Coordinates of C-alpha atoms in Angstrom, one line a residue:
M1 CA 27.6 -9.8 105.2
S2 CA 29.6 -12.5 103.7
F3 CA 28.5 -14.0 100.2
S4 CA 29.3 -17.4 98.4
F5 CA 27.6 -18.8 95.2
T6 CA 27.2 -22.7 94.1
S7 CA 23.8 -22.7 92.5
I8 CA 20.3 -20.9 92.3
P9 CA 18.5 -22.9 94.7
Q10 CA 21.7 -22.5 97.2
Y11 CA 21.3 -18.7 96.8
H12 CA 17.9 -18.5 96.8
Q13 CA 17.8 -20.4 100.3
Q14 CA 20.1 -18.0 101.5
L15 CA 18.1 -15.0 100.6
Q16 CA 14.9 -16.7 102.2
S17 CA 16.5 -17.2 105.4
G18 CA 18.5 -13.7 105.6
A19 CA 21.8 -15.0 105.5
T20 CA 22.3 -12.7 102.3
T21 CA 20.7 -10.2 100.1
C22 CA 20.6 -9.2 96.5
A23 CA 22.5 -6.1 97.2
A24 CA 25.3 -8.3 98.9
A25 CA 25.3 -10.3 95.9
V26 CA 25.8 -7.5 93.5
E27 CA 28.4 -5.8 95.6
Y28 CA 30.3 -9.4 95.6
F29 CA 30.5 -9.7 92.0
L30 CA 31.2 -5.9 91.3
L31 CA 34.4 -6.3 93.6
Q32 CA 35.3 -9.7 91.6
I33 CA 34.8 -7.9 88.2
K34 CA 37.3 -5.1 89.6
A35 CA 39.8 -7.8 91.0
N36 CA 39.8 -9.5 87.6
M37 CA 39.7 -6.6 85.0
H38 CA 43.1 -8.3 83.6
L39 CA 41.3 -11.3 82.4
N40 CA 39.1 -8.5 80.0
A41 CA 36.0 -10.4 80.4
L42 CA 33.6 -7.7 80.5
V43 CA 33.5 -4.6 78.4
A44 CA 30.6 -2.7 80.0
V45 CA 29.7 -2.8 83.8
F46 CA 26.1 -1.5 85.0
E47 CA 27.0 -0.7 88.5
Q48 CA 24.2 1.8 89.4
E49 CA 21.6 -0.1 87.4
A50 CA 22.3 -3.7 89.2
R51 CA 22.6 -1.9 92.8
K52 CA 19.0 -0.2 92.0
Q53 CA 17.6 -3.5 90.7
A54 CA 19.0 -5.6 94.0
E55 CA 17.6 -2.9 96.3
M56 CA 13.9 -3.3 94.6
L57 CA 14.3 -7.0 94.6
D58 CA 15.3 -6.9 98.3
A59 CA 12.4 -4.5 99.1
S60 CA 10.0 -6.6 97.6
L61 CA 10.9 -10.1 99.3
A62 CA 11.2 -7.8 102.8
A63 CA 7.4 -6.9 101.8
G64 CA 6.5 -10.8 102.0
N65 CA 6.6 -11.3 98.1
A66 CA 7.3 -14.7 96.8
L67 CA 10.8 -15.0 94.9
L68 CA 10.7 -14.8 91.5
P69 CA 12.3 -17.8 89.5
L70 CA 15.3 -15.9 88.8
H71 CA 15.2 -13.4 91.6
G72 CA 18.5 -11.5 92.3
V73 CA 20.5 -14.2 89.9
V74 CA 23.3 -11.9 88.7
I75 CA 23.8 -12.4 84.7
A76 CA 26.4 -11.1 82.1
V77 CA 25.3 -10.7 78.5
K78 CA 27.3 -11.1 75.6
D79 CA 28.0 -7.5 73.6
V80 CA 26.0 -8.6 70.7
I81 CA 22.8 -9.0 72.8
C82 CA 20.7 -5.8 73.0
I83 CA 19.9 -4.3 76.4
K84 CA 17.8 -0.7 76.0
D85 CA 20.0 2.4 76.7
Q86 CA 23.0 0.5 77.2
P87 CA 26.1 0.1 74.6
V88 CA 26.3 -2.8 72.4
S89 CA 29.1 -2.9 70.1
A90 CA 29.6 -6.5 69.1
A91 CA 33.2 -6.0 69.9
S92 CA 33.7 -3.8 66.9
N93 CA 34.8 -0.6 66.0
M94 CA 31.8 -0.5 63.8
L95 CA 29.6 0.0 66.5
K96 CA 31.4 1.6 69.3
G97 CA 29.5 4.0 71.4
F98 CA 26.1 2.9 69.9
R99 CA 23.3 2.5 72.7
S100 CA 20.5 0.1 72.1
L101 CA 17.0 1.5 71.5
Y102 CA 15.4 -1.7 72.6
T103 CA 16.0 -4.7 75.2
A104 CA 16.3 -8.3 73.5
T105 CA 13.3 -10.3 74.2
A106 CA 15.5 -13.3 75.9
V107 CA 17.1 -10.5 78.3
Q108 CA 13.5 -9.1 78.7
R109 CA 12.2 -12.2 79.8
L110 CA 15.3 -12.6 82.6
L111 CA 14.4 -9.6 83.9
D112 CA 10.7 -10.4 84.2
A113 CA 12.0 -13.3 86.3
G114 CA 14.0 -11.2 88.4
A115 CA 17.3 -11.2 87.3
I116 CA 20.0 -8.8 87.6
I117 CA 22.2 -7.7 84.6
I118 CA 25.7 -6.8 85.8
G119 CA 27.3 -5.9 82.3
T120 CA 28.4 -6.9 79.0
C121 CA 30.9 -9.5 78.0
N122 CA 33.8 -9.3 75.6
C123 CA 33.5 -11.4 72.4
D124 CA 35.0 -12.0 69.0
E125 CA 33.7 -8.9 66.4
F126 CA 30.5 -9.5 65.3
A127 CA 30.8 -13.3 67.0
M128 CA 33.2 -14.3 64.3
G129 CA 36.2 -16.1 65.7
S130 CA 37.3 -19.1 68.0
S131 CA 39.5 -17.6 70.3
N132 CA 38.0 -14.1 71.5
E133 CA 41.5 -12.7 69.9
N134 CA 39.2 -10.8 66.9
S135 CA 37.8 -8.2 69.5
A136 CA 38.2 -4.2 69.3
Y137 CA 38.6 -4.5 73.1
G138 CA 41.6 -6.9 72.9
P139 CA 41.6 -10.5 73.8
A140 CA 39.7 -11.9 77.0
L141 CA 42.0 -14.4 78.6
N142 CA 41.4 -18.0 80.4
A143 CA 41.4 -17.6 83.9
D144 CA 42.8 -21.2 84.3
D145 CA 46.1 -20.3 82.3
T146 CA 46.1 -16.5 80.9
T147 CA 48.5 -17.4 78.4
K148 CA 45.6 -19.7 76.7
V149 CA 42.4 -18.4 75.1
P150 CA 38.8 -18.8 76.6
G151 CA 37.7 -19.7 73.1
G152 CA 35.1 -17.7 70.9
S153 CA 33.3 -16.2 70.0
S154 CA 31.7 -16.2 73.5
G155 CA 34.9 -15.8 75.2
G156 CA 34.2 -13.1 77.7
S157 CA 31.0 -14.9 78.9
A158 CA 32.5 -18.2 79.7
V159 CA 35.5 -16.6 81.5
A160 CA 32.9 -14.4 83.6
V161 CA 31.3 -17.6 84.8
Q162 CA 34.9 -19.3 85.1
A163 CA 36.2 -16.5 87.3
G164 CA 33.1 -15.9 89.4
L165 CA 32.2 -12.6 88.1
C166 CA 28.8 -13.6 87.7
M167 CA 26.3 -16.6 88.6
L168 CA 25.5 -17.1 84.8
S169 CA 26.2 -15.3 81.5
L170 CA 24.4 -15.2 78.2
G171 CA 26.4 -15.9 74.8
S172 CA 25.3 -16.6 71.2
D173 CA 26.0 -19.6 69.1
T174 CA 26.6 -19.7 65.5
G175 CA 28.8 -22.6 65.0
G176 CA 29.9 -23.5 68.5
S177 CA 30.4 -20.0 70.3
V178 CA 29.0 -20.8 73.4
R179 CA 30.2 -24.8 73.6
Q180 CA 33.6 -24.4 72.5
P181 CA 34.5 -21.6 75.0
A182 CA 32.6 -23.8 77.7
D183 CA 35.0 -26.6 77.0
F184 CA 37.9 -24.5 77.0
C185 CA 37.1 -22.8 80.3
G186 CA 35.6 -25.5 82.3
V187 CA 32.1 -24.8 82.8
V188 CA 28.6 -25.5 81.2
G189 CA 27.5 -24.2 78.1
L190 CA 24.3 -24.7 76.2
K191 CA 23.1 -23.8 72.7
P192 CA 19.4 -24.3 72.2
G193 CA 17.7 -25.8 69.2
Y194 CA 17.3 -23.2 66.6
G195 CA 14.2 -21.2 67.1
R196 CA 13.7 -22.2 70.8
I197 CA 15.1 -18.9 72.0
S198 CA 14.3 -15.7 70.3
R199 CA 16.8 -13.6 68.4
S200 CA 15.2 -10.6 68.5
G201 CA 17.7 -8.1 69.9
L202 CA 20.6 -10.3 69.1
I203 CA 23.0 -8.8 66.7
A204 CA 23.0 -11.1 63.2
Y205 CA 25.8 -13.2 62.0
G206 CA 24.2 -16.0 60.3
S207 CA 20.6 -15.7 60.5
S208 CA 19.9 -19.5 60.0
F209 CA 22.3 -20.6 62.5
D210 CA 22.4 -17.8 65.3
C211 CA 21.1 -19.0 68.9
I212 CA 21.3 -17.3 72.2
G213 CA 22.5 -19.7 74.9
A214 CA 23.5 -19.8 78.4
F215 CA 26.9 -20.6 80.6
G216 CA 26.7 -21.6 84.0
K217 CA 28.3 -23.7 86.7
N218 CA 26.2 -26.5 86.7
V219 CA 23.3 -28.1 84.3
S220 CA 20.2 -26.9 86.5
D221 CA 21.3 -23.6 86.6
V222 CA 21.6 -23.4 83.0
A223 CA 18.3 -25.2 82.5
L224 CA 16.2 -22.8 84.4
V225 CA 17.6 -19.8 82.6
F226 CA 17.0 -21.6 79.2
E227 CA 13.3 -22.3 80.4
T228 CA 13.0 -18.7 81.4
M229 CA 14.1 -17.2 77.6
A230 CA 12.6 -20.0 75.8
G231 CA 9.2 -19.7 73.9
H232 CA 7.5 -18.3 71.1
D233 CA 8.1 -14.4 70.2
P234 CA 5.9 -12.6 68.0
F235 CA 9.2 -10.1 67.4
D236 CA 10.8 -13.5 65.6
A237 CA 9.1 -15.2 62.9
T238 CA 11.5 -18.1 63.3
S239 CA 11.0 -18.7 66.8
G240 CA 8.8 -21.9 67.5
T241 CA 5.7 -22.2 68.8
Q242 CA 6.3 -25.7 70.8
P243 CA 5.8 -25.9 74.5
V244 CA 8.7 -25.6 76.5
Q245 CA 9.0 -28.6 79.2
H246 CA 10.1 -27.8 82.5
F247 CA 13.2 -29.7 83.5
S248 CA 13.7 -30.9 87.4
T249 CA 16.2 -32.8 88.9
K250 CA 13.7 -34.6 90.7
A251 CA 12.8 -36.0 87.4
N252 CA 16.1 -37.7 86.9
D253 CA 15.1 -41.3 87.0
D254 CA 16.8 -44.7 86.3
T255 CA 16.1 -44.1 82.3
K256 CA 18.7 -46.4 80.3
Y257 CA 19.4 -44.2 77.2
R258 CA 20.3 -45.1 73.9
F259 CA 23.6 -43.2 73.0
A260 CA 25.0 -42.8 69.5
Y261 CA 28.4 -41.7 68.3
F262 CA 30.3 -41.2 65.1
E263 CA 33.3 -43.3 64.6
S264 CA 34.8 -40.9 62.2
T265 CA 35.0 -38.1 64.8
L266 CA 37.4 -40.4 67.1
T267 CA 39.8 -40.8 64.0
L268 CA 40.4 -37.4 63.4
P269 CA 44.0 -36.9 63.0
G270 CA 44.2 -33.5 65.0
L271 CA 42.2 -35.0 67.9
D272 CA 44.1 -35.0 71.2
P273 CA 44.9 -38.5 72.2
E274 CA 44.0 -37.8 75.9
I275 CA 40.6 -36.2 74.9
R276 CA 39.9 -39.5 72.9
S277 CA 40.8 -41.7 75.7
A278 CA 38.6 -40.2 78.0
F279 CA 35.7 -40.0 75.7
E280 CA 36.2 -43.7 75.0
A281 CA 36.5 -44.5 78.8
L282 CA 33.4 -42.4 79.5
M283 CA 31.5 -44.7 76.9
E284 CA 32.9 -47.8 78.5
K285 CA 31.5 -46.4 82.1
L286 CA 28.3 -45.4 80.2
R287 CA 27.7 -49.4 78.8
S288 CA 28.7 -50.5 82.5
D289 CA 25.5 -48.5 83.7
G290 CA 23.4 -50.2 81.4
H291 CA 23.1 -47.7 78.5
T292 CA 23.5 -48.5 74.8
V293 CA 26.5 -46.9 73.4
E294 CA 26.9 -47.6 69.2
A295 CA 29.0 -46.2 66.6
V296 CA 26.6 -45.1 63.8
P297 CA 27.9 -44.5 60.3
F298 CA 28.5 -41.0 59.1
D299 CA 30.7 -40.1 56.1
L300 CA 30.2 -36.2 55.9
L301 CA 32.5 -35.2 58.3
D302 CA 34.9 -33.7 55.9
F303 CA 32.1 -31.8 54.3
I304 CA 30.9 -30.3 57.7
V305 CA 33.2 -27.0 58.2
P306 CA 33.4 -26.1 54.6
T307 CA 29.6 -26.2 54.4
Y308 CA 29.2 -24.1 57.5
Y309 CA 31.7 -21.4 56.3
V310 CA 30.0 -21.2 52.7
L311 CA 26.8 -20.6 54.4
T312 CA 27.7 -18.5 57.2
T313 CA 29.9 -16.1 55.3
A314 CA 27.0 -15.7 52.7
E315 CA 24.5 -14.6 55.3
A316 CA 27.1 -12.5 57.2
T317 CA 27.7 -10.8 53.9
S318 CA 24.1 -9.9 53.9
N319 CA 23.7 -9.1 57.3
L320 CA 26.6 -6.8 57.6
S321 CA 25.8 -4.6 54.4
R322 CA 23.5 -2.4 56.4
Y323 CA 26.8 -1.0 58.5
D324 CA 27.5 1.6 55.9
G325 CA 28.1 4.6 58.3
V326 CA 24.9 6.3 56.9
R327 CA 22.1 4.8 59.0
Y328 CA 24.2 4.0 61.8
G329 CA 27.9 2.7 62.4
H330 CA 31.2 4.0 62.2
R331 CA 31.8 7.0 59.8
S332 CA 35.2 7.8 58.3
A333 CA 36.7 11.4 59.1
I334 CA 37.8 11.2 55.4
E335 CA 35.5 13.4 53.0
T336 CA 34.8 12.3 49.6
A337 CA 31.9 12.9 47.2
D338 CA 31.9 9.7 45.6
L339 CA 29.3 7.3 47.5
T340 CA 31.4 4.1 46.7
E341 CA 34.4 5.5 48.5
F342 CA 32.3 6.7 51.0
Y343 CA 31.2 3.1 51.9
K344 CA 35.1 1.9 51.4
H345 CA 36.2 4.3 54.0
N346 CA 33.7 3.9 56.5
R347 CA 33.8 -0.1 56.2
S348 CA 37.5 -0.4 55.9
E349 CA 37.9 1.6 59.4
G350 CA 35.0 0.2 61.3
F351 CA 35.6 -3.7 60.5
G352 CA 38.5 -5.8 61.8
A353 CA 40.4 -8.4 59.6
E354 CA 38.7 -11.4 60.6
V355 CA 35.1 -10.1 59.5
K356 CA 36.5 -8.2 56.5
R357 CA 37.8 -11.7 55.6
R358 CA 34.5 -13.5 56.0
I359 CA 32.8 -10.7 54.0
M360 CA 35.1 -11.3 51.1
L361 CA 34.3 -15.0 51.4
G362 CA 30.5 -14.6 51.6
N363 CA 30.7 -12.1 48.8
F364 CA 32.6 -14.7 46.5
V365 CA 30.3 -17.8 47.3
L366 CA 27.5 -15.7 46.3
S367 CA 29.0 -14.0 42.9
S368 CA 27.8 -15.1 39.6
G369 CA 29.3 -18.1 38.4
F370 CA 29.9 -19.6 41.7
Y371 CA 26.7 -19.2 43.5
D372 CA 25.8 -23.1 42.5
A373 CA 29.0 -24.2 42.9
Y374 CA 29.6 -23.2 46.5
F375 CA 26.2 -22.0 48.0
T376 CA 23.8 -24.2 46.4
K377 CA 26.1 -27.2 46.9
A378 CA 26.2 -26.4 50.7
Q379 CA 22.7 -25.8 50.9
Q380 CA 22.4 -29.6 49.5
V381 CA 24.8 -30.8 52.1
R382 CA 23.3 -29.2 54.8
Q383 CA 20.0 -30.9 53.7
L384 CA 21.7 -34.3 53.7
L385 CA 22.8 -33.9 57.3
C386 CA 19.4 -32.8 58.6
S387 CA 18.3 -36.3 57.0
Q388 CA 21.0 -38.1 58.6
T389 CA 20.3 -36.6 61.9
A390 CA 16.7 -37.4 61.7
T391 CA 17.6 -41.0 61.3
V392 CA 20.0 -41.3 64.0
F393 CA 17.5 -39.7 66.4
S394 CA 14.7 -42.0 65.2
S395 CA 16.7 -44.8 67.3
Y396 CA 18.7 -43.2 69.7
N397 CA 17.9 -40.7 72.4
A398 CA 21.4 -38.7 72.2
L399 CA 24.5 -38.2 70.1
L400 CA 28.0 -37.8 71.9
M401 CA 30.7 -36.0 70.7
P402 CA 34.0 -34.3 71.6
V403 CA 33.6 -30.6 71.8
S404 CA 37.1 -29.3 70.2
P405 CA 40.1 -31.5 68.9
T406 CA 42.2 -29.7 71.6
T407 CA 42.1 -28.0 74.8
A408 CA 42.3 -24.3 75.0
F409 CA 45.5 -23.4 72.9
T410 CA 48.3 -20.7 73.6
A411 CA 46.9 -17.3 72.6
G412 CA 48.3 -16.2 69.2
S413 CA 49.2 -19.7 68.1
H414 CA 46.4 -19.9 65.3
S415 CA 46.3 -16.3 64.6
T416 CA 48.3 -16.5 61.2
D417 CA 46.6 -19.6 60.2
P418 CA 42.6 -19.2 60.0
I419 CA 42.1 -22.5 58.4
A420 CA 43.8 -24.3 61.6
M421 CA 41.3 -21.7 63.4
Y422 CA 38.3 -22.9 61.3
L423 CA 39.1 -26.5 61.6
A424 CA 38.8 -26.3 65.2
D425 CA 35.2 -26.2 64.8
I426 CA 34.7 -29.5 63.5
Y427 CA 32.6 -30.7 66.2
T428 CA 30.5 -28.0 67.0
V429 CA 29.1 -26.6 63.7
F430 CA 27.1 -30.0 63.1
A431 CA 24.6 -28.8 65.8
N432 CA 24.3 -25.6 64.0
L433 CA 23.9 -26.9 60.5
T434 CA 21.2 -29.4 61.6
G435 CA 19.4 -26.9 64.1
I436 CA 19.5 -29.4 67.2
P437 CA 20.4 -28.4 70.7
G438 CA 23.5 -29.4 72.3
M439 CA 25.4 -28.9 75.4
A440 CA 28.9 -29.0 76.7
I441 CA 29.7 -30.5 80.1
P442 CA 33.0 -30.4 81.8
L443 CA 34.1 -33.7 83.0
F444 CA 37.9 -34.0 82.5
Q445 CA 41.2 -32.4 83.1
H446 CA 44.1 -32.9 81.0
T447 CA 47.7 -33.5 82.0
N448 CA 48.3 -30.0 80.6
G449 CA 46.1 -28.7 83.4
M450 CA 43.4 -27.5 81.3
P451 CA 39.7 -28.7 81.6
F452 CA 37.8 -30.4 78.7
G453 CA 34.5 -32.3 78.5
L454 CA 31.9 -33.9 76.4
Q455 CA 29.5 -32.6 74.2
V456 CA 25.8 -34.1 74.0
M457 CA 23.3 -33.3 71.6
T458 CA 19.6 -34.3 71.2
N459 CA 16.8 -34.0 68.4
Q460 CA 15.2 -30.6 67.7
W461 CA 12.7 -29.4 70.7
D462 CA 13.8 -32.0 72.9
E463 CA 16.1 -29.9 75.5
L464 CA 14.3 -31.7 78.1
T465 CA 16.3 -35.0 77.5
L466 CA 19.4 -32.9 76.7
H467 CA 19.2 -31.2 80.2
R468 CA 18.0 -34.8 81.9
I469 CA 21.3 -36.6 80.1
C470 CA 23.6 -33.7 81.2
Y471 CA 22.3 -33.7 84.6
Y472 CA 23.1 -37.3 85.0
L473 CA 26.3 -37.1 83.4
E474 CA 27.5 -34.2 85.8
S475 CA 26.1 -36.0 88.8
R476 CA 27.4 -39.5 87.9
F477 CA 31.1 -38.7 86.3
A478 CA 32.1 -35.2 87.0
K479 CA 34.0 -35.9 90.2
D480 CA 35.4 -39.4 89.2
A481 CA 36.1 -39.0 85.5
V482 CA 39.3 -39.7 84.1

């Protein structure tokens, strides 16, 4: 029985007509995973579990039961999201061999809706990185050009969708870790608003920034997965209680939107000229379609990345202090009677270089004498950002921005310059600092052969407008874009 996948509705139509089965879908993707092992996108594959789940779903359909919302949809999950009895390591030697004792709420909701989890995806260690080169499993490779990085930290999740190793995948986004790899790999990537999807079962990096997001081939599929995962969870006190509105492509009407953009984001010295030209051309097309596209003042661009790294490294320092080799985590074979030395050996051996760098940065900004100068000041800038964002959305439906200053860069080219790596996040960290939802959609092709797209952001709790706008942009511009 042959199999192909373009969208969830198309797949469900095939299931109902008998043209394919969930079992056939699972076998297809297992073969694709084996054929693309060189991409290093997945770090664990759940063959037996996926086959068993497919058989149960096929039997349910054969018995006359209705299709579940995600019936047989094959999904891969980033290696920072817990699944009971399955390995979860955050791509770190610190947690190598550890198996989760419970399932993340977001994943459980997918399973309840009929999804099949086929495996876990490679990522930067503890979700800290923008290239997927900081992994204990080695780097994931961009399927369009294996000399290029797939982006990070959810690089493996992006490649899994890009290379057709699953239908959709989950990632986590603390400062762009879904949207940037989506941009580098030419797929759709959603970061929901903070609190929209439960963080229960997500290994913490920056607790006031972390969001579980999704990758897919199209906006509609990503919207359906989002709706399934979203909603309040008693296991996460930061999850919102606002009702989740359901997106429908039928709801896409002739609404004329009001788009804003920051002029300063287009005058950044490091912005690729082709990315700027494509962005400006798209804005002109939007105006031609009757939409309003206006520049709004924004003078905090230079403060975004420093603010983000001060706050996230401070939170990471706190969150990663639990990995001491006593309760769980790597324990060194070096014997010592001194407790401090014991901790040093465990953490020095268990953590990689980038994680250690951020722990040290976090300890510095939280230290006596520097707390007010760095951490308090960063919190004040964050509040200013939130205030300015509220002002923008009082007059506009959405904010448009590039996703990254460049297309996917060559592997190893930024490894000796962490500052250059950090500055690559300049367009994505804004949404995490302000807690608003954002989506990267692939619209363009660079002359260097690599894809790139557009980032759309809307007001907090307004993912419905985000999905509708992105669906419109995808259907209107994806094929004829510059």
